[in-house]
Amino acid sequence: MHDVILSLILLFVAAFSSLAARLLPVTVPLPLLQIGLGVLGSIAGLHVALDPDMFMLLFIPPLLFRDAFHMPMREFGQLRTIIFALAGPMVLATTILCGYAIHLMLPPLPLPVCFALAAVLSPTDAVAVGGMLGTSVPRTIVHMLEGESLLNDASGLVCFRFATVAAMTGAFSLRGALTTFSLLSLGGIAIGVLVCLAAARLDKILLARGYDDPPTQITFMLLLPFAAYMSAEAIGCSGILAAVAGGMTIKLTGVLQETQITTRLQARTMWDMVGFIFNSVIFLLLGLQLPALATNGMALVRAADRSPWLLLLLIVAIHLAMCILRVAGLALILGIAAWRARHDHGVFRWPGWRGLLVTTVAGVRGAVTLAAVLSLPQAADGVAGFPARDLLVTVAVGVILVSLLTASFSLPWLTRGLMDGLVDPQAREVSWARLVLVRTMLRAMREEQQGLTTRAKARDEAGEMRIEIIARLMQEYENRLNQLRRNSNGEASAAQIVSIRRMRLELALRLNNLRTSRIELRNLRDAQYINDETESVLMQEMDYEEQVLRNRARSLPRVG
């Protein structure tokens, strides 16, 4: 019962944090607010024993699966060289170079232990600052951060595994490490692809036979990341890469697009809820752990007869060292990519030094780092634990907080005006695609109109009615096409502005009619002319109609 009540409290605080972030007079990033609420909960007596293995199994697979599914595959393919360089060589270089830097700061700490700390800090968590970036940075930077965070968790955890083994046993083989890393990575990807391909194939068979029940479909989809993760972990491969590969596989198969519209709408809502709740709970759990970790850190400092400020200075110095290494690595990787793009007439452009700083600061540490460092074995019943475990946990959590604070306060300043004078390529692409689709519908209508007018059977009543309806639809599509068109300067003409305003007024009237209909529907139910089941059916129809109208309003160009 205690666990159930605790879960309900966490869900309530997650919802409350989102509301509080909107009501506060100053802008506070949601992750930091949730960490602060977690700290307050811990001080108030709310304690959660965090099981790292359970944490990784419950939270990481669905979040990575969701992020992989939403990753634009075209941009992933265009940036694959950069993403793999950031997720592979960059993680390895960070582990080695930052490990040596930590050893210089703390000479008594064995070098393998320093490597373990650097490895656990190497994975980035771009999701933590996704809301801070928004549309204020070029999409290329966002896609790089998303792709990097999808893949570098696995490489960082593999480096962490070998570093911890070396620290506890003193045995390490570079050839064995590289071989194991390749097997773990390729095996995880293969298992994720196979599991989700099999699931997609089974789903297509069921869809072909007419079985498309939205709750069942969505439940199976929610279980897919866990199936891929657990299958890979069961044979010793990377469950993280299995979840990532599974999400991309499901997207490429297009199986979700073959389901009915209700399934697709509910699936999107479900994954949005999973993303919000799981990310919120992760930061709440981090905040709940902070007081105890801070107490242990203070105890370590007092036992060593040192000032508490030295611990804070150490955390800041490690974060600064990792930022310097990240800037240097990014400059090298992006510089090579920009040179190759110019040489091969590609599309990648050097993001500029401010864009480089944004990419550096946005590479914060998060959930995977927390779970991995807490998984280090503790000394118990005469069994030796990991050397300096409490120090590593304290420092790792401190770096997570410093990276989040740095991103929270510096990103708004770094991204201010970064998109001035630049056109969002996604918005431009959406506008162009809308024009193409409207022209396609017009062409289809014209062809059908011509076919009907040239056939004798078009002279009957049904044919004449169809011709009249087609003419009315063509006029509607022509109006929409005029609204979407722009002149050479990207500005709308006076006639287009009038047409857009007329359409906005029409949509506003339609939405107002829907609100009036809802009130009347509620009155009919209150008077018991209809029951609540009838009300629910009609209300759902109105909701779908309103969603269509609001999407139509959002698609209209902005005019003065």
Coordinates of C-alpha atoms in Angstrom, one line a residue:
M1 CA 0.0 0.0 0.0
H2 CA 2.9 2.4 0.8
D3 CA 4.3 2.0 -2.7
V4 CA 0.9 2.7 -4.3
I5 CA 0.4 5.9 -2.2
L6 CA 4.0 7.0 -3.0
S7 CA 3.3 6.5 -6.7
L8 CA 0.1 8.6 -6.5
I9 CA 2.0 11.3 -4.6
L10 CA 4.7 11.4 -7.3
L11 CA 2.0 11.7 -10.1
F12 CA 0.3 14.5 -8.2
V13 CA 3.5 16.4 -7.7
A14 CA 4.4 15.9 -11.4
A15 CA 1.1 17.5 -12.5
F16 CA 1.4 20.2 -9.9
S17 CA 4.9 21.1 -11.1
S18 CA 3.7 21.8 -14.6
L19 CA 1.0 24.1 -13.2
A20 CA 3.4 25.8 -10.9
A21 CA 5.8 26.5 -13.7
R22 CA 3.1 28.4 -15.5
L23 CA 1.9 30.3 -12.4
L24 CA 5.3 31.4 -11.1
P25 CA 6.1 35.1 -11.8
V26 CA 9.6 34.2 -13.0
T27 CA 10.5 31.5 -15.6
V28 CA 11.9 28.4 -14.0
P29 CA 12.8 25.4 -16.2
L30 CA 10.5 22.5 -15.4
P31 CA 13.3 20.0 -14.6
L32 CA 14.8 22.3 -12.0
L33 CA 11.4 23.0 -10.4
Q34 CA 10.7 19.3 -10.2
I35 CA 14.1 18.7 -8.6
G36 CA 13.3 21.4 -6.1
L37 CA 9.9 19.9 -5.3
G38 CA 11.7 16.5 -4.8
V39 CA 14.1 18.1 -2.3
L40 CA 11.2 19.6 -0.4
G41 CA 9.4 16.3 -0.4
S42 CA 12.5 14.6 1.0
I43 CA 12.8 17.2 3.7
A44 CA 9.2 16.7 4.6
G45 CA 9.8 13.0 5.1
L46 CA 9.1 11.5 1.8
H47 CA 11.8 8.9 1.1
V48 CA 12.2 6.6 -1.9
A49 CA 14.7 3.8 -2.1
L50 CA 15.9 3.9 -5.7
D51 CA 16.7 0.5 -7.3
P52 CA 19.0 1.3 -10.2
D53 CA 18.1 -1.8 -12.2
M54 CA 14.4 -1.3 -11.7
F55 CA 14.8 2.4 -12.6
M56 CA 16.6 1.6 -15.8
L57 CA 14.0 -1.0 -16.8
L58 CA 10.9 1.1 -16.0
F59 CA 11.9 4.6 -17.3
I60 CA 14.6 4.3 -19.9
P61 CA 13.2 1.9 -22.6
P62 CA 9.9 3.8 -23.2
L63 CA 11.5 7.2 -23.2
L64 CA 14.3 6.1 -25.7
F65 CA 11.7 4.3 -27.8
R66 CA 9.5 7.4 -28.0
D67 CA 12.4 9.7 -28.8
A68 CA 13.7 7.3 -31.5
F69 CA 10.2 7.1 -33.0
H70 CA 10.0 10.9 -33.2
M71 CA 13.6 11.3 -34.6
P72 CA 13.3 12.6 -38.2
M73 CA 15.0 9.8 -40.2
R74 CA 16.1 12.1 -43.1
E75 CA 18.0 14.4 -40.7
F76 CA 19.4 11.4 -38.8
G77 CA 20.7 10.1 -42.1
Q78 CA 22.2 13.4 -43.1
L79 CA 23.8 13.9 -39.7
R80 CA 24.7 10.2 -39.1
T81 CA 28.5 10.8 -39.3
I82 CA 28.4 13.6 -36.7
I83 CA 26.0 11.7 -34.4
F84 CA 28.0 8.5 -34.5
A85 CA 31.2 10.6 -33.9
L86 CA 29.6 12.2 -30.9
A87 CA 28.2 8.9 -29.5
G88 CA 31.3 6.9 -30.1
P89 CA 34.8 8.5 -30.3
M90 CA 33.6 11.5 -28.3
V91 CA 32.4 9.4 -25.4
L92 CA 35.6 7.4 -25.4
A93 CA 37.8 10.6 -25.5
T94 CA 35.7 12.1 -22.7
T95 CA 36.2 9.0 -20.6
I96 CA 40.0 8.9 -21.1
L97 CA 40.9 12.6 -21.0
C98 CA 38.4 13.6 -18.3
G99 CA 39.5 10.5 -16.3
Y100 CA 43.1 11.8 -16.4
A101 CA 41.9 15.3 -15.5
I102 CA 40.0 13.9 -12.4
H103 CA 43.1 11.9 -11.4
L104 CA 45.1 15.2 -11.5
M105 CA 42.5 16.9 -9.3
L106 CA 42.3 13.9 -6.9
P107 CA 45.7 12.1 -7.0
P108 CA 44.7 9.6 -4.2
L109 CA 41.8 8.3 -6.3
P110 CA 42.9 5.3 -8.5
L111 CA 43.0 5.9 -12.2
P112 CA 40.4 3.2 -13.0
V113 CA 38.0 4.8 -10.5
C114 CA 38.5 8.2 -12.2
F115 CA 37.8 6.5 -15.6
A116 CA 34.6 5.1 -14.1
L117 CA 33.4 8.5 -13.0
A118 CA 34.3 10.1 -16.3
A119 CA 32.5 7.3 -18.2
V120 CA 29.3 7.6 -16.1
L121 CA 29.3 11.4 -16.8
S122 CA 29.9 11.1 -20.6
P123 CA 26.3 10.3 -21.7
T124 CA 24.2 13.4 -22.4
D125 CA 20.5 13.9 -21.8
A126 CA 19.2 16.4 -24.3
V127 CA 15.6 15.7 -23.2
A128 CA 16.3 17.6 -20.0
V129 CA 16.7 20.9 -22.0
G130 CA 14.4 20.2 -24.9
G131 CA 11.8 22.6 -23.5
M132 CA 14.4 25.3 -23.1
L133 CA 15.6 25.1 -26.7
G134 CA 12.2 25.1 -28.3
T135 CA 12.3 26.9 -31.7
S136 CA 15.0 29.4 -30.6
V137 CA 17.9 27.4 -32.1
P138 CA 18.5 25.9 -35.6
R139 CA 16.9 22.5 -36.1
T140 CA 20.2 21.0 -37.1
I141 CA 21.5 21.6 -33.5
V142 CA 18.3 20.1 -32.0
H143 CA 18.6 17.0 -34.3
M144 CA 22.3 16.5 -33.4
L145 CA 21.5 16.7 -29.6
E146 CA 18.6 14.2 -30.0
G147 CA 20.6 11.8 -32.1
E148 CA 23.6 12.0 -29.8
S149 CA 21.5 11.4 -26.6
L150 CA 19.8 8.3 -28.3
L151 CA 23.1 6.6 -28.9
N152 CA 25.7 7.8 -26.4
D153 CA 23.9 6.2 -23.4
A154 CA 24.9 2.8 -24.6
S155 CA 28.6 3.7 -25.4
G156 CA 28.9 5.5 -22.0
L157 CA 27.5 2.6 -20.1
V158 CA 29.8 0.1 -21.8
C159 CA 32.8 2.3 -20.9
F160 CA 31.5 2.6 -17.4
R161 CA 31.2 -1.2 -17.2
F162 CA 34.8 -1.8 -18.2
A163 CA 36.1 0.9 -15.9
T164 CA 34.3 -0.5 -12.9
V165 CA 35.6 -4.0 -13.6
A166 CA 39.1 -2.6 -13.9
A167 CA 38.7 -0.7 -10.7
M168 CA 37.5 -3.7 -8.7
T169 CA 39.7 -6.5 -10.3
G170 CA 42.6 -4.6 -11.8
A171 CA 42.1 -6.5 -15.1
F172 CA 41.6 -4.7 -18.4
S173 CA 42.1 -5.7 -22.0
L174 CA 41.7 -3.0 -24.7
R175 CA 41.1 -5.7 -27.4
G176 CA 38.6 -7.5 -25.3
A177 CA 36.9 -4.2 -24.5
L178 CA 36.5 -3.2 -28.1
T179 CA 35.3 -6.7 -29.1
T180 CA 32.8 -6.8 -26.3
F181 CA 31.6 -3.2 -27.1
S182 CA 31.0 -4.2 -30.8
L183 CA 29.1 -7.4 -29.8
L184 CA 27.0 -5.6 -27.2
S185 CA 26.1 -2.7 -29.6
L186 CA 25.5 -4.7 -32.7
G187 CA 23.6 -7.4 -30.8
G188 CA 21.4 -4.8 -29.1
I189 CA 20.6 -3.2 -32.4
A190 CA 19.9 -6.5 -34.1
I191 CA 17.6 -7.7 -31.3
G192 CA 15.7 -4.4 -31.2
V193 CA 15.1 -4.6 -35.0
L194 CA 14.1 -8.2 -35.0
V195 CA 11.7 -7.9 -32.1
C196 CA 9.9 -4.9 -33.5
L197 CA 9.9 -6.3 -37.1
A198 CA 8.2 -9.4 -35.8
A199 CA 5.7 -7.3 -33.9
A200 CA 5.0 -5.1 -36.9
R201 CA 4.5 -8.1 -39.1
L202 CA 2.1 -9.6 -36.7
D203 CA 0.2 -6.4 -36.4
K204 CA -0.1 -6.1 -40.2
I205 CA -1.6 -9.6 -40.3
L206 CA -4.1 -8.6 -37.7
L207 CA -5.0 -5.4 -39.5
A208 CA -5.4 -7.2 -42.8
R209 CA -8.0 -9.4 -41.1
G210 CA -9.9 -6.4 -39.8
Y211 CA -8.7 -6.5 -36.1
D212 CA -7.9 -2.9 -35.2
D213 CA -8.9 -2.4 -31.6
P214 CA -7.3 0.9 -30.4
P215 CA -6.8 -0.1 -26.7
T216 CA -5.2 -3.4 -27.6
Q217 CA -3.0 -1.8 -30.3
I218 CA -1.8 0.9 -27.9
T219 CA -1.1 -1.6 -25.1
F220 CA 1.0 -3.8 -27.4
M221 CA 2.9 -0.8 -28.6
L222 CA 3.6 0.4 -25.0
L223 CA 5.0 -3.1 -24.2
L224 CA 7.3 -3.1 -27.3
P225 CA 10.2 -1.1 -25.8
F226 CA 10.2 -3.3 -22.7
A227 CA 10.2 -6.4 -24.9
A228 CA 13.2 -5.2 -26.9
Y229 CA 15.1 -4.0 -23.9
M230 CA 14.6 -7.1 -21.8
S231 CA 15.3 -9.5 -24.7
A232 CA 18.7 -7.7 -25.4
E233 CA 19.6 -7.6 -21.7
A234 CA 18.7 -11.3 -21.2
I235 CA 21.5 -12.3 -23.6
G236 CA 24.0 -9.7 -22.4
C237 CA 23.6 -7.1 -25.2
S238 CA 22.7 -3.4 -25.0
G239 CA 19.1 -3.0 -24.0
I240 CA 19.3 0.8 -24.6
L241 CA 20.3 0.4 -28.2
A242 CA 17.6 -2.3 -28.6
A243 CA 15.0 0.2 -27.5
V244 CA 16.4 2.9 -29.8
A245 CA 16.6 0.5 -32.8
G246 CA 13.1 -0.8 -32.0
G247 CA 11.6 2.8 -32.1
M248 CA 13.2 3.5 -35.4
T249 CA 12.1 0.2 -36.8
I250 CA 8.5 0.7 -35.9
K251 CA 8.6 4.1 -37.5
L252 CA 10.2 2.8 -40.8
T253 CA 7.7 0.0 -41.1
G254 CA 4.8 2.5 -41.1
V255 CA 2.5 0.1 -39.3
L256 CA 1.0 2.8 -37.2
Q257 CA -0.1 4.7 -40.3
E258 CA -2.2 1.6 -41.4
T259 CA -4.3 1.7 -38.2
Q260 CA -7.6 3.6 -37.9
I261 CA -7.5 7.3 -37.0
T262 CA -8.7 6.7 -33.5
T263 CA -5.8 4.4 -32.8
R264 CA -3.3 7.0 -34.1
L265 CA -4.8 9.8 -32.1
Q266 CA -4.9 7.9 -28.9
A267 CA -1.4 6.5 -29.5
R268 CA 0.0 10.0 -29.8
T269 CA -1.8 11.1 -26.7
M270 CA -0.5 8.0 -24.8
W271 CA 3.1 8.6 -25.8
D272 CA 2.9 12.3 -24.9
M273 CA 1.6 11.3 -21.5
V274 CA 4.4 8.7 -21.1
G275 CA 7.0 11.3 -22.0
F276 CA 5.6 13.9 -19.6
I277 CA 5.0 11.6 -16.6
F278 CA 8.2 9.6 -16.8
N279 CA 10.5 12.6 -17.3
S280 CA 8.8 14.4 -14.5
V281 CA 9.1 11.4 -12.1
I282 CA 12.8 11.0 -13.0
F283 CA 13.6 14.6 -11.9
L284 CA 11.4 14.2 -8.8
L285 CA 13.3 11.1 -7.8
L286 CA 16.6 12.9 -8.4
G287 CA 15.4 15.6 -6.0
L288 CA 14.3 13.1 -3.4
Q289 CA 17.8 11.6 -3.4
L290 CA 19.6 14.9 -3.1
P291 CA 19.4 15.6 0.7
A292 CA 20.7 12.1 1.6
L293 CA 23.5 12.4 -1.1
A294 CA 24.4 15.9 0.1
T295 CA 24.6 14.6 3.7
N296 CA 26.9 11.7 2.7
G297 CA 29.0 14.2 0.8
M298 CA 29.4 16.5 3.8
A299 CA 30.3 13.5 5.9
L300 CA 33.0 12.6 3.5
V301 CA 34.4 16.1 3.6
R302 CA 34.4 16.2 7.4
A303 CA 36.0 12.8 7.6
A304 CA 38.8 14.0 5.3
D305 CA 39.1 17.2 7.4
R306 CA 38.4 19.4 4.4
S307 CA 36.2 22.4 3.7
P308 CA 32.8 21.7 2.1
W309 CA 33.6 24.4 -0.5
L310 CA 36.3 22.1 -1.8
L311 CA 33.7 19.5 -2.8
L312 CA 31.7 22.2 -4.6
L313 CA 34.9 23.4 -6.3
L314 CA 35.7 19.9 -7.4
I315 CA 32.2 19.4 -8.9
V316 CA 32.4 22.7 -10.8
A317 CA 36.0 21.9 -12.0
I318 CA 34.9 18.5 -13.3
H319 CA 32.0 20.0 -15.1
L320 CA 34.2 22.8 -16.6
A321 CA 36.7 20.2 -17.8
M322 CA 34.0 18.2 -19.5
C323 CA 32.7 21.4 -21.1
I324 CA 36.1 22.3 -22.4
L325 CA 36.6 18.8 -23.8
R326 CA 33.1 18.9 -25.4
V327 CA 33.8 22.3 -27.0
A328 CA 37.1 21.0 -28.5
G329 CA 35.5 17.7 -29.7
L330 CA 32.5 19.5 -31.2
A331 CA 34.7 22.0 -32.9
L332 CA 36.8 19.2 -34.5
I333 CA 33.8 17.1 -35.5
L334 CA 31.7 19.9 -36.8
G335 CA 34.6 21.5 -38.5
I336 CA 35.4 18.3 -40.4
A337 CA 31.7 17.9 -41.3
A338 CA 31.5 21.4 -42.6
W339 CA 34.7 21.0 -44.7
R340 CA 33.4 17.8 -46.2
A341 CA 30.0 19.3 -46.9
R342 CA 31.7 22.2 -48.8
H343 CA 33.9 19.8 -50.7
D344 CA 31.1 17.4 -51.6
H345 CA 28.5 20.2 -52.1
G346 CA 26.5 18.9 -49.1
V347 CA 24.0 20.8 -47.0
F348 CA 25.7 20.9 -43.6
R349 CA 26.9 24.4 -42.5
W350 CA 29.2 25.4 -39.7
P351 CA 26.8 26.5 -36.9
G352 CA 29.0 29.3 -35.7
W353 CA 30.7 29.7 -32.3
R354 CA 27.5 30.6 -30.6
G355 CA 25.8 27.6 -32.0
L356 CA 28.8 25.5 -30.8
L357 CA 28.4 26.9 -27.3
V358 CA 24.7 26.1 -27.3
T359 CA 25.4 22.6 -28.4
T360 CA 28.0 22.3 -25.6
V361 CA 25.9 23.7 -22.8
A362 CA 22.8 21.7 -23.9
G363 CA 24.7 18.4 -23.4
V364 CA 23.5 18.1 -19.8
R365 CA 23.7 14.9 -17.7
G366 CA 20.6 13.2 -16.5
A367 CA 18.7 10.0 -15.7
V368 CA 21.2 7.4 -17.2
T369 CA 24.1 9.0 -15.2
L370 CA 22.1 8.9 -12.0
A371 CA 20.9 5.3 -12.4
A372 CA 24.4 4.0 -13.4
V373 CA 26.3 5.7 -10.6
L374 CA 23.8 4.4 -8.0
S375 CA 24.3 0.9 -9.4
L376 CA 27.9 0.8 -8.1
P377 CA 28.1 -2.0 -5.4
Q378 CA 28.1 -1.0 -1.8
A379 CA 30.1 -2.6 1.0
A380 CA 28.0 -4.9 3.0
D381 CA 28.5 -8.0 5.2
G382 CA 32.2 -8.1 4.8
V383 CA 32.0 -7.8 1.0
A384 CA 34.1 -5.0 -0.4
G385 CA 32.2 -2.3 -2.3
F386 CA 33.3 -0.1 -5.1
P387 CA 36.3 2.1 -4.1
A388 CA 35.2 5.6 -3.1
R389 CA 31.6 4.9 -4.1
D390 CA 30.0 7.6 -1.9
L391 CA 32.4 10.2 -3.4
L392 CA 31.6 9.1 -7.0
V393 CA 27.8 9.2 -6.3
T394 CA 28.1 12.7 -4.7
V395 CA 30.2 14.1 -7.5
A396 CA 28.1 12.6 -10.3
V397 CA 24.9 14.0 -8.8
G398 CA 26.6 17.4 -8.3
V399 CA 27.7 17.5 -11.9
I400 CA 24.1 16.6 -13.0
L401 CA 22.8 19.6 -11.0
V402 CA 25.6 22.0 -12.2
S403 CA 25.0 21.0 -15.8
L404 CA 21.2 21.6 -15.5
L405 CA 21.8 25.0 -13.7
T406 CA 24.3 26.1 -16.3
A407 CA 22.0 25.2 -19.2
S408 CA 19.0 26.8 -17.4
F409 CA 20.6 30.2 -16.9
S410 CA 22.9 30.4 -20.0
L411 CA 20.8 28.9 -22.8
P412 CA 18.2 31.8 -22.8
W413 CA 21.1 34.2 -23.2
L414 CA 23.0 32.2 -25.7
T415 CA 20.0 31.5 -27.9
R416 CA 18.6 35.0 -27.9
G417 CA 18.5 36.2 -31.5
L418 CA 20.1 33.1 -32.8
M419 CA 17.3 32.6 -35.3
D420 CA 17.0 36.2 -36.3
G421 CA 17.0 36.5 -40.1
L422 CA 16.8 32.8 -40.5
V423 CA 13.8 30.9 -41.8
D424 CA 12.9 27.7 -39.9
P425 CA 13.4 25.0 -42.5
Q426 CA 10.6 22.9 -41.0
A427 CA 8.1 25.7 -41.2
R428 CA 9.1 26.4 -44.8
E429 CA 8.9 22.7 -45.6
V430 CA 5.4 22.5 -44.1
S431 CA 4.2 25.5 -46.1
W432 CA 5.6 24.0 -49.3
A433 CA 4.0 20.6 -48.6
R434 CA 0.6 22.2 -48.0
L435 CA 0.8 24.0 -51.4
V436 CA 1.6 20.7 -53.1
L437 CA -1.2 18.8 -51.4
V438 CA -3.8 21.5 -52.3
R439 CA -2.6 21.5 -55.9
T440 CA -2.9 17.7 -56.0
M441 CA -6.4 17.8 -54.7
L442 CA -7.3 20.5 -57.3
R443 CA -5.8 18.4 -60.1
A444 CA -7.8 15.4 -59.0
M445 CA -11.0 17.4 -58.9
R446 CA -10.4 18.9 -62.4
E447 CA -9.7 15.4 -63.9
E448 CA -12.9 14.0 -62.3
Q449 CA -14.9 17.1 -63.5
Q450 CA -13.6 16.7 -67.0
G451 CA -14.4 13.0 -67.0
L452 CA -18.0 13.6 -65.8
T453 CA -18.7 16.3 -68.3
T454 CA -17.5 14.2 -71.3
R455 CA -19.5 11.1 -70.4
A456 CA -23.2 10.8 -71.3
K457 CA -24.1 9.3 -67.9
A458 CA -23.0 12.5 -66.3
R459 CA -26.2 14.1 -67.5
D460 CA -28.4 12.2 -65.0
E461 CA -29.4 13.7 -61.7
A462 CA -26.6 12.0 -59.7
G463 CA -24.0 13.1 -62.2
E464 CA -25.2 16.7 -62.2
M465 CA -25.1 16.7 -58.4
R466 CA -21.6 15.4 -58.4
I467 CA -20.4 18.0 -60.9
E468 CA -22.0 20.7 -58.6
I469 CA -20.3 19.3 -55.5
I470 CA -16.9 19.1 -57.3
A471 CA -17.2 22.7 -58.5
R472 CA -17.9 23.8 -54.9
L473 CA -14.9 21.8 -53.6
M474 CA -12.7 23.2 -56.3
Q475 CA -13.6 26.8 -55.3
E476 CA -12.8 25.9 -51.6
Y477 CA -9.4 24.5 -52.7
E478 CA -8.7 27.5 -54.9
N479 CA -9.4 29.8 -51.9
R480 CA -7.0 27.8 -49.8
L481 CA -4.4 27.8 -52.4
N482 CA -4.6 31.6 -52.7
Q483 CA -4.2 31.9 -48.9
L484 CA -1.1 29.8 -48.9
R485 CA 0.6 31.5 -51.9
R486 CA 3.2 34.2 -51.4
N487 CA 4.9 36.7 -53.8
S488 CA 8.6 36.7 -54.5
N489 CA 9.3 38.6 -51.2
G490 CA 7.3 36.1 -49.2
E491 CA 4.5 38.6 -48.5
A492 CA 0.8 38.1 -49.1
S493 CA -1.1 40.4 -51.5
A494 CA -4.0 42.6 -50.5
A495 CA -6.5 40.1 -51.9
Q496 CA -4.9 37.2 -50.1
I497 CA -4.9 39.2 -46.8
V498 CA -8.7 39.7 -47.2
S499 CA -9.2 36.1 -48.0
I500 CA -7.2 34.9 -45.0
R501 CA -9.1 37.3 -42.7
R502 CA -12.4 36.0 -44.1
M503 CA -11.3 32.4 -43.5
R504 CA -10.2 33.2 -39.9
L505 CA -13.6 34.9 -39.3
E506 CA -15.4 31.8 -40.7
L507 CA -13.4 29.5 -38.5
A508 CA -14.1 31.6 -35.5
L509 CA -17.8 31.5 -36.2
R510 CA -17.7 27.7 -36.7
L511 CA -15.8 27.3 -33.4
N512 CA -18.4 29.5 -31.7
N513 CA -21.2 27.4 -33.1
L514 CA -19.5 24.3 -31.7
R515 CA -19.4 25.9 -28.2
T516 CA -23.1 26.8 -28.5
S517 CA -23.9 23.2 -29.6
R518 CA -22.0 21.9 -26.6
I519 CA -24.0 24.1 -24.2
E520 CA -27.3 22.9 -25.8
L521 CA -26.2 19.3 -25.7
R522 CA -25.5 19.6 -22.0
N523 CA -28.9 21.2 -21.5
L524 CA -30.5 18.3 -23.3
R525 CA -28.8 15.9 -21.0
D526 CA -29.7 17.9 -17.9
A527 CA -33.3 17.8 -19.0
Q528 CA -33.0 14.1 -19.6
Y529 CA -34.0 14.2 -23.2
I530 CA -30.8 12.3 -23.9
N531 CA -28.6 10.2 -21.6
D532 CA -24.9 10.7 -20.9
E533 CA -23.9 8.0 -23.4
T534 CA -25.6 9.9 -26.3
E535 CA -23.9 13.0 -25.0
S536 CA -20.5 11.3 -25.0
V537 CA -20.9 10.1 -28.6
L538 CA -21.9 13.5 -29.9
M539 CA -19.3 15.3 -27.8
Q540 CA -16.6 13.1 -29.3
E541 CA -17.8 14.0 -32.8
M542 CA -17.6 17.7 -31.9
D543 CA -14.1 17.3 -30.4
Y544 CA -12.8 15.8 -33.7
E545 CA -14.5 18.6 -35.7
E546 CA -13.0 21.2 -33.4
Q547 CA -9.6 19.7 -33.7
V548 CA -9.9 19.9 -37.5
L549 CA -11.0 23.5 -37.4
R550 CA -8.1 24.5 -35.0
N551 CA -5.6 22.7 -37.2
R552 CA -7.0 24.6 -40.2
A553 CA -6.7 27.9 -38.3
R554 CA -3.0 27.1 -37.4
S555 CA -2.2 26.4 -41.0
L556 CA -3.3 29.8 -42.2
P557 CA -0.4 32.2 -42.7
R558 CA 0.1 35.1 -40.4
V559 CA -0.8 38.5 -41.8
G560 CA -0.8 42.0 -40.4

